mmCIF file of C-alpha atoms in Angstrom:
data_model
loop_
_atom_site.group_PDB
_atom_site.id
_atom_site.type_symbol
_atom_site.label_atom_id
_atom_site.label_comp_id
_atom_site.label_asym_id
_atom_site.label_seq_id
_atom_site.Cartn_x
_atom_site.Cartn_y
_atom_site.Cartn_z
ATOM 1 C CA UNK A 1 -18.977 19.116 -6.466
ATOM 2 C CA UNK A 2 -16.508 16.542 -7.944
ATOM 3 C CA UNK A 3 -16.238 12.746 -7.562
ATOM 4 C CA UNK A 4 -14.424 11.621 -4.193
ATOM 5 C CA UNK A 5 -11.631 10.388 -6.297
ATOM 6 C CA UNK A 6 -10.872 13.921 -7.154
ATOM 7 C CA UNK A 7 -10.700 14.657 -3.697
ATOM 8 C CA UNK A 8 -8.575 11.972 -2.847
ATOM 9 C CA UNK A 9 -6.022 12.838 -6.292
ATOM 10 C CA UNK A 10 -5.976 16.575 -5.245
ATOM 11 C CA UNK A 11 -4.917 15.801 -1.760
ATOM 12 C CA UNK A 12 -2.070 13.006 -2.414
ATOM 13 C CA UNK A 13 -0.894 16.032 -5.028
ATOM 14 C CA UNK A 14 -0.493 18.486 -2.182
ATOM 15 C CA UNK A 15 0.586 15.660 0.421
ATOM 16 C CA UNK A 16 3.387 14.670 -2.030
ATOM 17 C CA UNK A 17 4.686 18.448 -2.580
ATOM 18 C CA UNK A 18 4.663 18.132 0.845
ATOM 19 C CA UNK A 19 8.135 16.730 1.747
ATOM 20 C CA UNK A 20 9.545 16.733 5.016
ATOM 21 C CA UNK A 21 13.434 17.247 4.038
ATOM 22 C CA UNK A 22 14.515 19.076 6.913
ATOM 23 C CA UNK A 23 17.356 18.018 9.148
ATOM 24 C CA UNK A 24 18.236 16.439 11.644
ATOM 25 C CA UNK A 25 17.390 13.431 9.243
ATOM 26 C CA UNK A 26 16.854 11.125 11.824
ATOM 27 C CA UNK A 27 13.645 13.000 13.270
ATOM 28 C CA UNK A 28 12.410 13.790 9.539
ATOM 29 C CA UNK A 29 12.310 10.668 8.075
ATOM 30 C CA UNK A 30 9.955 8.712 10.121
ATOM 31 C CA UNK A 31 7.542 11.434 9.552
ATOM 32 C CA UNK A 32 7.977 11.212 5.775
ATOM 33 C CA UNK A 33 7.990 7.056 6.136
ATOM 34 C CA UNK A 34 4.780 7.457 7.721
ATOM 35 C CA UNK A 35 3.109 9.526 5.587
ATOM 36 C CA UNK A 36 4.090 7.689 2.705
ATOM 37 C CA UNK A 37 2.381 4.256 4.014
ATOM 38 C CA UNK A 38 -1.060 5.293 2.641
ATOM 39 C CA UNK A 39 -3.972 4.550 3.933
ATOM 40 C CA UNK A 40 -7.900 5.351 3.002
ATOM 41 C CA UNK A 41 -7.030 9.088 3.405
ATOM 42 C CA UNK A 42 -11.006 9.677 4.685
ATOM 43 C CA UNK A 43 -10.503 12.117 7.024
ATOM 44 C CA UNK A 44 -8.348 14.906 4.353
ATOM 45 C CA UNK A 45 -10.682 13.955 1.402
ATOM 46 C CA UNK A 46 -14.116 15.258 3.690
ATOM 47 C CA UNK A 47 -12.511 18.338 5.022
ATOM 48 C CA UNK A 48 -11.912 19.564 1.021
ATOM 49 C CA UNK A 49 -15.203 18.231 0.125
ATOM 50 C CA UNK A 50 -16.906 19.873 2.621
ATOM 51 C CA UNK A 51 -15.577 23.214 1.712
ATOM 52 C CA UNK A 52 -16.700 22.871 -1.439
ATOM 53 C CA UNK A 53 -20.373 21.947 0.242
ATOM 54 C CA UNK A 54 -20.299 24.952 1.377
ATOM 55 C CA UNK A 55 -19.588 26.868 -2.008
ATOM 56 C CA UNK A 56 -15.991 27.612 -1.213
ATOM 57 C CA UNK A 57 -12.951 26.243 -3.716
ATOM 58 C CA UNK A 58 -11.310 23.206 -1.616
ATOM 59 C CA UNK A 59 -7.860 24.484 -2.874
ATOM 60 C CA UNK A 60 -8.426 26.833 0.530
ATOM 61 C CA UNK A 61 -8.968 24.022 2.654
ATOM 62 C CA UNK A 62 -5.897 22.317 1.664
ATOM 63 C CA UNK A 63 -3.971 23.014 4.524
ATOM 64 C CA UNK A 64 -6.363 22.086 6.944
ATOM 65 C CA UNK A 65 -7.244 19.369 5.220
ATOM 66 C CA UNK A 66 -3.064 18.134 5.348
ATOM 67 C CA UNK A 67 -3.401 19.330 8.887
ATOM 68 C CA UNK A 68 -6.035 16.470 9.820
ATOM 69 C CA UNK A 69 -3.455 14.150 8.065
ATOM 70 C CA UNK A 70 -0.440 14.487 9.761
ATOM 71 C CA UNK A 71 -2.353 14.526 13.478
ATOM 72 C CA UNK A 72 -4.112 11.644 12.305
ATOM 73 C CA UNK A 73 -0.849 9.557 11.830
ATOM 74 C CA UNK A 74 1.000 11.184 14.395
ATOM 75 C CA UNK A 75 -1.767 9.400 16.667
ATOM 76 C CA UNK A 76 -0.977 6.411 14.415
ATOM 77 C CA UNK A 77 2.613 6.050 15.400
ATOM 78 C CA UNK A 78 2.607 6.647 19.667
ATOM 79 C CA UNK A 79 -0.757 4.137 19.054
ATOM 80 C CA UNK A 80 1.526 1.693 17.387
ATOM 81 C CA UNK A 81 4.160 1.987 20.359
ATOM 82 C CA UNK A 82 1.497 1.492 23.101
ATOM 83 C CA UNK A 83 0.319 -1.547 21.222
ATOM 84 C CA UNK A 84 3.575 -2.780 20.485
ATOM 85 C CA UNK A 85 2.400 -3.467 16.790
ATOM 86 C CA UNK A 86 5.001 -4.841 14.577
ATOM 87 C CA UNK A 87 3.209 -3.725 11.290
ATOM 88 C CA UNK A 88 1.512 -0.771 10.421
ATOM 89 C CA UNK A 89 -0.735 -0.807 6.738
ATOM 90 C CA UNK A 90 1.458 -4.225 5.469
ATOM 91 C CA UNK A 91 5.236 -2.409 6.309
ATOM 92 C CA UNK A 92 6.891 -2.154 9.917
ATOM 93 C CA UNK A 93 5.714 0.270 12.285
ATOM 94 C CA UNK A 94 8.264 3.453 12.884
ATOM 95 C CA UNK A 95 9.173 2.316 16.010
ATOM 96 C CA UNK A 96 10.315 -1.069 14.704
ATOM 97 C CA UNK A 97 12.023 0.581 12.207
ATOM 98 C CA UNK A 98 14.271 3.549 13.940
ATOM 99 C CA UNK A 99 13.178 2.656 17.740
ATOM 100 C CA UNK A 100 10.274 4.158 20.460
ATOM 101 C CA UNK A 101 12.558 7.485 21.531
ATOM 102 C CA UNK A 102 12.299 8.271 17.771
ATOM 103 C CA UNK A 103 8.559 6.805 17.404
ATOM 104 C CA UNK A 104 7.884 9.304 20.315
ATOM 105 C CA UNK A 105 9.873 12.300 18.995
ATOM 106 C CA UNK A 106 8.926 12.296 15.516
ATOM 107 C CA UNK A 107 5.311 12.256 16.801
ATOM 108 C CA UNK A 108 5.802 15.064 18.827
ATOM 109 C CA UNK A 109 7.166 16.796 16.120
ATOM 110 C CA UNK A 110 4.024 15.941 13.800
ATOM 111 C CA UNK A 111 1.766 17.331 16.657
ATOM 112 C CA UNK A 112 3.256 20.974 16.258
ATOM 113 C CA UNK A 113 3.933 20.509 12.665
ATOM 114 C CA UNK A 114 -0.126 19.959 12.151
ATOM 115 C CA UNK A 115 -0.650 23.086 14.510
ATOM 116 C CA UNK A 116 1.517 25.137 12.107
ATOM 117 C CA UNK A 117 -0.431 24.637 8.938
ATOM 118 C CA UNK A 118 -3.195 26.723 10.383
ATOM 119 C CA UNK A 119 -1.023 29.745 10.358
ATOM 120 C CA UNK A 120 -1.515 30.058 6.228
ATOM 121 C CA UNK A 121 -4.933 31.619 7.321
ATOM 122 C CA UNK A 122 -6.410 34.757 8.378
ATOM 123 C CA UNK A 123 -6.636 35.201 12.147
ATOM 124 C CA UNK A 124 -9.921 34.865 12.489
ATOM 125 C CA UNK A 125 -10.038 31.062 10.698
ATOM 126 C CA UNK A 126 -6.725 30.214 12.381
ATOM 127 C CA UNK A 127 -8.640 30.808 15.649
ATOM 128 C CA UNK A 128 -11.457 28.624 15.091
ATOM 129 C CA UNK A 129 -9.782 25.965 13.679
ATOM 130 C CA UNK A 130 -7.244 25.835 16.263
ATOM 131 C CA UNK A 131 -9.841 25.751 18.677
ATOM 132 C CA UNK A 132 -11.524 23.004 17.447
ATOM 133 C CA UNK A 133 -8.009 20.923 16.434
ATOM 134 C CA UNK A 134 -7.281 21.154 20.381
ATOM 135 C CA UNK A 135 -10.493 20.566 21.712
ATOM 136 C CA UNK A 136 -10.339 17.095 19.196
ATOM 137 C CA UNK A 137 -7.198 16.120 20.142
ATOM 138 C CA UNK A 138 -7.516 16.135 23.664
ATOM 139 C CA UNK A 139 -10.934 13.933 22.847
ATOM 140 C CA UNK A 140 -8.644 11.144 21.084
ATOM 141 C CA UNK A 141 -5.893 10.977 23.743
ATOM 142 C CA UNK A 142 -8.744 10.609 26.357
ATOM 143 C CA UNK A 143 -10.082 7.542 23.525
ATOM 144 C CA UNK A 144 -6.904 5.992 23.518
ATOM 145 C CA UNK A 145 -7.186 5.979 27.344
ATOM 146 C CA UNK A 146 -10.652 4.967 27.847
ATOM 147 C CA UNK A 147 -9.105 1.824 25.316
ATOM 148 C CA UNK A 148 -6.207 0.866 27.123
ATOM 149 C CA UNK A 149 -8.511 1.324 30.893
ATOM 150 C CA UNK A 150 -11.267 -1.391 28.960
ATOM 151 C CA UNK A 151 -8.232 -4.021 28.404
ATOM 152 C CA UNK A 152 -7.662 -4.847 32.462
ATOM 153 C CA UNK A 153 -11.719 -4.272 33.054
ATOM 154 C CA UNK A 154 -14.524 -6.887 32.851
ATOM 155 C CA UNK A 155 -17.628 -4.688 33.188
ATOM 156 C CA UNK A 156 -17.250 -2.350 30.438
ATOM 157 C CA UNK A 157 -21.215 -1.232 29.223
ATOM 158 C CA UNK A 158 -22.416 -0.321 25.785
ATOM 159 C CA UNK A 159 -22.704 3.486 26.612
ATOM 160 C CA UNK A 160 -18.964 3.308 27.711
ATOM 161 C CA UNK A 161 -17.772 1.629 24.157
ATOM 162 C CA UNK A 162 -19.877 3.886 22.264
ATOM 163 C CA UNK A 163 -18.312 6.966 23.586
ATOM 164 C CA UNK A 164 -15.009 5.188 23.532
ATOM 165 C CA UNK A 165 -14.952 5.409 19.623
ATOM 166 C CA UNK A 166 -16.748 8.700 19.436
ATOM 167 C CA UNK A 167 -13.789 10.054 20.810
ATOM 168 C CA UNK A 168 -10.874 7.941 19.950
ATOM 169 C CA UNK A 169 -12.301 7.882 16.146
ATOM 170 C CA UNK A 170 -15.700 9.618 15.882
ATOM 171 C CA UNK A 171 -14.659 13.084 17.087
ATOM 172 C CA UNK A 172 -11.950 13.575 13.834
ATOM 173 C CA UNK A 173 -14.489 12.817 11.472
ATOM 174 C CA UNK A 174 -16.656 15.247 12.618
ATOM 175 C CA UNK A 175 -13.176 17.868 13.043
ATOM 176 C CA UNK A 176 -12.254 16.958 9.345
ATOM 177 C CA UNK A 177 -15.761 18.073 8.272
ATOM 178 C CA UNK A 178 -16.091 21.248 10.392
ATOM 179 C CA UNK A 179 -12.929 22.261 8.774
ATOM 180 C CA UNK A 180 -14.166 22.447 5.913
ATOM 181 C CA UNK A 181 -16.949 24.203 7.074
ATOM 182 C CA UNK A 182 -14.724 26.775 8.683
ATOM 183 C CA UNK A 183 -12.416 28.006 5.880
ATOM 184 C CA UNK A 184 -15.661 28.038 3.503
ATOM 185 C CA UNK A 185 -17.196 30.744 6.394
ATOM 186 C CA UNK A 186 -20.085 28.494 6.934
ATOM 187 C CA UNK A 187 -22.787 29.964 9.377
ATOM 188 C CA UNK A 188 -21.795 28.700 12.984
ATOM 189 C CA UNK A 189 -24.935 26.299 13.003
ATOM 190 C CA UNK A 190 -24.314 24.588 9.819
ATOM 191 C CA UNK A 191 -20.789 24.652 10.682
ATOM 192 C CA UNK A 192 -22.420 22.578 13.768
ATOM 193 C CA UNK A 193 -24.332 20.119 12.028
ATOM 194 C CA UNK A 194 -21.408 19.311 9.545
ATOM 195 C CA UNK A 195 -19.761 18.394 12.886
ATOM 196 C CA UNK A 196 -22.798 16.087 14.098
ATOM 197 C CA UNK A 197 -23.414 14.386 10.395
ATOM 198 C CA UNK A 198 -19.424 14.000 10.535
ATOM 199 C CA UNK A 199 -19.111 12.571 14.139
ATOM 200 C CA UNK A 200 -22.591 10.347 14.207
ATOM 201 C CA UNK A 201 -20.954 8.721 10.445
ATOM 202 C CA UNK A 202 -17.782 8.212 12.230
ATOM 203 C CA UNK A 203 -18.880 5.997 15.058
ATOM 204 C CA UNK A 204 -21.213 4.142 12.472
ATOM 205 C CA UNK A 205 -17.570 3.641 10.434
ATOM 206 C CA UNK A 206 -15.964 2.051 13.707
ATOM 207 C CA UNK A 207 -18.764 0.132 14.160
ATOM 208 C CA UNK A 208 -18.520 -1.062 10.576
ATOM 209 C CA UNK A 209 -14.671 -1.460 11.058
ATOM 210 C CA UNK A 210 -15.873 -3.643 14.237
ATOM 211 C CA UNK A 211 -18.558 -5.860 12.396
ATOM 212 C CA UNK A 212 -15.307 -6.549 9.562
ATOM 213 C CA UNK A 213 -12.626 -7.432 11.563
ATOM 214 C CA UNK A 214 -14.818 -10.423 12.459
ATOM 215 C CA UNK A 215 -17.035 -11.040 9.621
ATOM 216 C CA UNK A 216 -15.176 -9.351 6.555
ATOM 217 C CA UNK A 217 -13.819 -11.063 3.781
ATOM 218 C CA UNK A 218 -10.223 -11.868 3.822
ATOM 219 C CA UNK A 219 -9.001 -10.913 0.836
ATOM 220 C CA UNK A 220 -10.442 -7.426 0.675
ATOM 221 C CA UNK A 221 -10.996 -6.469 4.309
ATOM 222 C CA UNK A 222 -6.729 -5.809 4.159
ATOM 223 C CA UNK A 223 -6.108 -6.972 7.584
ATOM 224 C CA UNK A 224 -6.329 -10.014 9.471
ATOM 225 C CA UNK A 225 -10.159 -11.313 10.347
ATOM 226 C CA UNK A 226 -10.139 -11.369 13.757
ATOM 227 C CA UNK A 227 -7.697 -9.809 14.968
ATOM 228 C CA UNK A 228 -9.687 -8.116 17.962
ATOM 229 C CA UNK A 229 -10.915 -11.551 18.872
ATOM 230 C CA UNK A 230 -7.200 -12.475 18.940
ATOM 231 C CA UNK A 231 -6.496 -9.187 21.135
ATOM 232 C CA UNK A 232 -9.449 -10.371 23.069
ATOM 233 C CA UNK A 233 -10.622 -6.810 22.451
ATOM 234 C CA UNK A 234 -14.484 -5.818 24.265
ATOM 235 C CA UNK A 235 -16.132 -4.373 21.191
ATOM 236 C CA UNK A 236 -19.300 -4.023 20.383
ATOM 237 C CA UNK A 237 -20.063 -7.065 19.130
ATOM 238 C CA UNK A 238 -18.566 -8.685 22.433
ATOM 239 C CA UNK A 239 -20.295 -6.267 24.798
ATOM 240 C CA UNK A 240 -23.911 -7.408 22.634
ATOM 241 C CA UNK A 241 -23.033 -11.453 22.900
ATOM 242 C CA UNK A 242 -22.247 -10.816 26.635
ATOM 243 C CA UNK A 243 -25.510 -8.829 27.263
ATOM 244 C CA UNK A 244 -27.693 -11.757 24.657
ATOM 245 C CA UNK A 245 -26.281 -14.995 26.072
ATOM 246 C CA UNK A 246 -27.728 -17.380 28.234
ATOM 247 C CA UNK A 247 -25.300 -17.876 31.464
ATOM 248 C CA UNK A 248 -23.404 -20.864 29.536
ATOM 249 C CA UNK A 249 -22.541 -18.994 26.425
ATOM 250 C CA UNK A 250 -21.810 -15.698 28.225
ATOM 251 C CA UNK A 251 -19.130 -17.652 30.659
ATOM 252 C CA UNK A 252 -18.139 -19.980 27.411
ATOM 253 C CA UNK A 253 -17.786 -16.185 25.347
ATOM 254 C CA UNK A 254 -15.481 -15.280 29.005
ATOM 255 C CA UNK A 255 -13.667 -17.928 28.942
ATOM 256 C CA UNK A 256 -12.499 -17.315 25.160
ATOM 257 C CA UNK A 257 -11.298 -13.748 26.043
ATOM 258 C CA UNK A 258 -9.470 -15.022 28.818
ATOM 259 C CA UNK A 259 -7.042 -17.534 26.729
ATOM 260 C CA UNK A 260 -4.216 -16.726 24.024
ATOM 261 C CA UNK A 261 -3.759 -19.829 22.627
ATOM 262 C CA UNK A 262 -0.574 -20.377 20.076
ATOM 263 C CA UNK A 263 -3.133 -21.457 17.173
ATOM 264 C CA UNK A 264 -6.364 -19.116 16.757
ATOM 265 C CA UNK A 265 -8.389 -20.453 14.273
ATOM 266 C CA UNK A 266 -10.782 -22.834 16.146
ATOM 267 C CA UNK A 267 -10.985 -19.568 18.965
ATOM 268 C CA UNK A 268 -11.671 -16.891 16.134
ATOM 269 C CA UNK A 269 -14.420 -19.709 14.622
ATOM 270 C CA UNK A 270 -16.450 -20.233 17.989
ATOM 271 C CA UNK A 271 -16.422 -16.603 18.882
ATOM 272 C CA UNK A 272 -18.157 -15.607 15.763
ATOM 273 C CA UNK A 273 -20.774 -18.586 15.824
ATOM 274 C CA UNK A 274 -21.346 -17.069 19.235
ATOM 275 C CA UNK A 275 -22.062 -13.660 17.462
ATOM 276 C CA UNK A 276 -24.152 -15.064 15.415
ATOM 277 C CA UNK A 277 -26.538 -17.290 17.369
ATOM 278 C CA UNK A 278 -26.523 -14.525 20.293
ATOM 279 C CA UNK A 279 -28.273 -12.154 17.731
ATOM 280 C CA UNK A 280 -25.222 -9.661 18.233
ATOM 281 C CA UNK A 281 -23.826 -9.863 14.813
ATOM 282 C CA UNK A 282 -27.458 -8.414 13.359
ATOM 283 C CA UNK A 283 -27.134 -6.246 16.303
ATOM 284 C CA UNK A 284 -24.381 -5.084 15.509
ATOM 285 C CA UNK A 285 -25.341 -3.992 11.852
ATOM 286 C CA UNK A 286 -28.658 -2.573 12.961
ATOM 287 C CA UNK A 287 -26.451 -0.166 15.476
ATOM 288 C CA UNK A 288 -24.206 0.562 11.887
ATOM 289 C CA UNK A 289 -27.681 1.570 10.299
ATOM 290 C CA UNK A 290 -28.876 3.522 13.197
ATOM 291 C CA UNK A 291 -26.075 5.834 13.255
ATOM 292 C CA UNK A 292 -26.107 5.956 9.896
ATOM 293 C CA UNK A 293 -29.241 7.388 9.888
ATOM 294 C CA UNK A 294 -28.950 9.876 12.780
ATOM 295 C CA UNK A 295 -25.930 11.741 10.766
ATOM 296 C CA UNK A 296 -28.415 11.612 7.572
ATOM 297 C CA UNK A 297 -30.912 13.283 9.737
ATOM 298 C CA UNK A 298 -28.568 16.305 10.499
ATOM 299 C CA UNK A 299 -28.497 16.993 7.076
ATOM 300 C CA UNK A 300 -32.118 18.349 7.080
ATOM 301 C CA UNK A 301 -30.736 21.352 9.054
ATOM 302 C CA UNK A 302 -28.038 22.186 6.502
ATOM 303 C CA UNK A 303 -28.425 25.185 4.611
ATOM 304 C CA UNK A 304 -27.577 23.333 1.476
ATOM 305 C CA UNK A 305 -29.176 22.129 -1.936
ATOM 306 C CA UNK A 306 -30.461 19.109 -1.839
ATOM 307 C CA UNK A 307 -28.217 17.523 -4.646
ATOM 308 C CA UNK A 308 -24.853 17.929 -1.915
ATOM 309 C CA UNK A 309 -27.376 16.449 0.759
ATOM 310 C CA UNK A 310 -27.375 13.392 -1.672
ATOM 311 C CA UNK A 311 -23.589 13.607 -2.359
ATOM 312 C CA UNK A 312 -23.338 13.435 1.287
ATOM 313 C CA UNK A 313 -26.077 10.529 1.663
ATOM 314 C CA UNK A 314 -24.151 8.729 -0.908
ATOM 315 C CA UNK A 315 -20.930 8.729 0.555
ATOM 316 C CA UNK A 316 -22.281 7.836 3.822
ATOM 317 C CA UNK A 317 -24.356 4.741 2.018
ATOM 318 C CA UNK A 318 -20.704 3.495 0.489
ATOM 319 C CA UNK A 319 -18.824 4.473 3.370
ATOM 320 C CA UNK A 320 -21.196 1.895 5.367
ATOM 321 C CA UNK A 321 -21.210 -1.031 2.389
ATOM 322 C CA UNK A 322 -17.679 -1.230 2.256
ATOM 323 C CA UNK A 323 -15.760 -4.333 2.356
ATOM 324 C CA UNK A 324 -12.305 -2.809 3.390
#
């Protein structure tokens, strides 16, 4: 087992050799622009370690690994059109920069091109993994829609957030992981409870990501704080507040994620004091630590040592302390 930044190293290596120089230009360039932006690269980095969890050399899980990649920020670039974002990690978006018919294209391209990296294995792994890679991705379209169906409704629950995430977020975690599992020939139940530790860690990260956008620091957290509140986006920490507050603070809590006022500040400020004095913000992290905990519990069924049960404990401890 190496370090993650190994992992992470190894993978930008094989991402960079990588290059999408194929014509026409004008469809092959976004893809390359995109791929280029960076990111955390989380998703790549657990599919090779997880091979190598299961006592198989993560040079095999490469492709797969690059595979998760490029579907990840395909999904990246027709999110970015439906939300209209200008900016994408700090540089414009691809459909600012070329326009949508080429945002669209260029992701439809990606789509197949992540299908194709499958056929550098046997048939019998290219089966299974392009089983699981279509069951996934039709999970994170139906995330994306559940999303966009929450911004015009008012009586979005808990359980409907929580599987929200799982499958516009959750669900690729837990695919990157099973990967892994797959080209190392794990046994079909531990090749299941990868998936589970993967998938219950995943919603834990959103949840995480949640908790930051309000209450993470500024000048590590890499985006703006508070930009769902700006959105007026029903997260979890919304959803909490709403189901904690007396009938003044839940209609004052309303009333803020009806308005889109030109300055923010003094709305980002009120929403998060009432986070904080609903009890939703400790909420919040206790929901972080309880799915935390349910993917640590997964591991006891593992057929692994228990040093890579700590490897895996450990990244799912500093996966959940981060500030970013």
């Amino acid at each position: 087992m190496q370090h993650i930044q190994f992992y992470q190293e190894a993978f930008l290596k094989y991402l960079n050799d990588f290059k999408v120089e194929r014509q026409p230009a004008s469809l092959y360039q976004p893809i390359q622009y995109i791929l280029d932006l960076g990111g955390k690269r989380l998703r790549p980095v657990l599919t090779l370690m997880t091979a190598e969890i299961f006592n198989c050399d993560y040079k095999k899980s490469l492709d797969a690994a690059l595979s998760i990649e490029v579907f990840h920020n395909f999904s990246l670039i027709h999110d970015d059109i439906m939300d209209d974002a200008p900016l994408r990690r700090g540089k414009e978006t691809v459909h600012e920069k070329w326009d949508i018919n080429t945002g669209i294209l260029s992701g439809d391209a990606m789509l197949i091109m992540a299908y194709q990296l499958f056929e550098n294995y046997d048939a019998k792994t290219f089966q299974a993994l392009a089983k699981l890679f279509s069951k996934t991705a039709l999970e994170v379209c139906e995330g994306q829609q559940y999303d966009m169906d929450f911004e015009t409704r008012d009586d979005v629950t808990i359980e409907e957030y929580l599987k929200m995430i799982e499958y516009k977020t959750a669900v690729l975690v837990g695919a990157a992981m099973k990967m892994g599992a797959i080209v190392a020939e794990a046994s079909e139940k531990d090749q299941q409870n990868i998936y589970q530790f993967g998938k219950n860690l995943g919603i834990a990260f959103q949840l995480q990501d949640d908790y930051l956008d309000a209450f993470g620091d500024p000048k590590t957290f890499g985006k703006q704080v508070g930009g769902d509140i700006i959105e007026n986006k029903k997260t979890y920490l919304y959803l909490k507040a709403l189901e904690f507050s007396n009938d003044e603070d839940a209609l004052q809590l309303q009333h803020l994620f009806g308005i889109s006022p030109s300055e923010n500040n003094d709305k980002i400020e009120s929403v998060k004091q009432l986070f904080i004095t609903s009890g939703s913000a400790d909420a919040t992290q206790q929901e972080i630590k309880n799915y935390t905990n349910k993917a640590f519990s997964v591991l006891e069924d593992i057929a692994i040592s228990e040093e890579k049960k700590q490897v895996l404990k450990q990244f799912g401890e500093q996966l959940m302390s981060r500030k970013v």
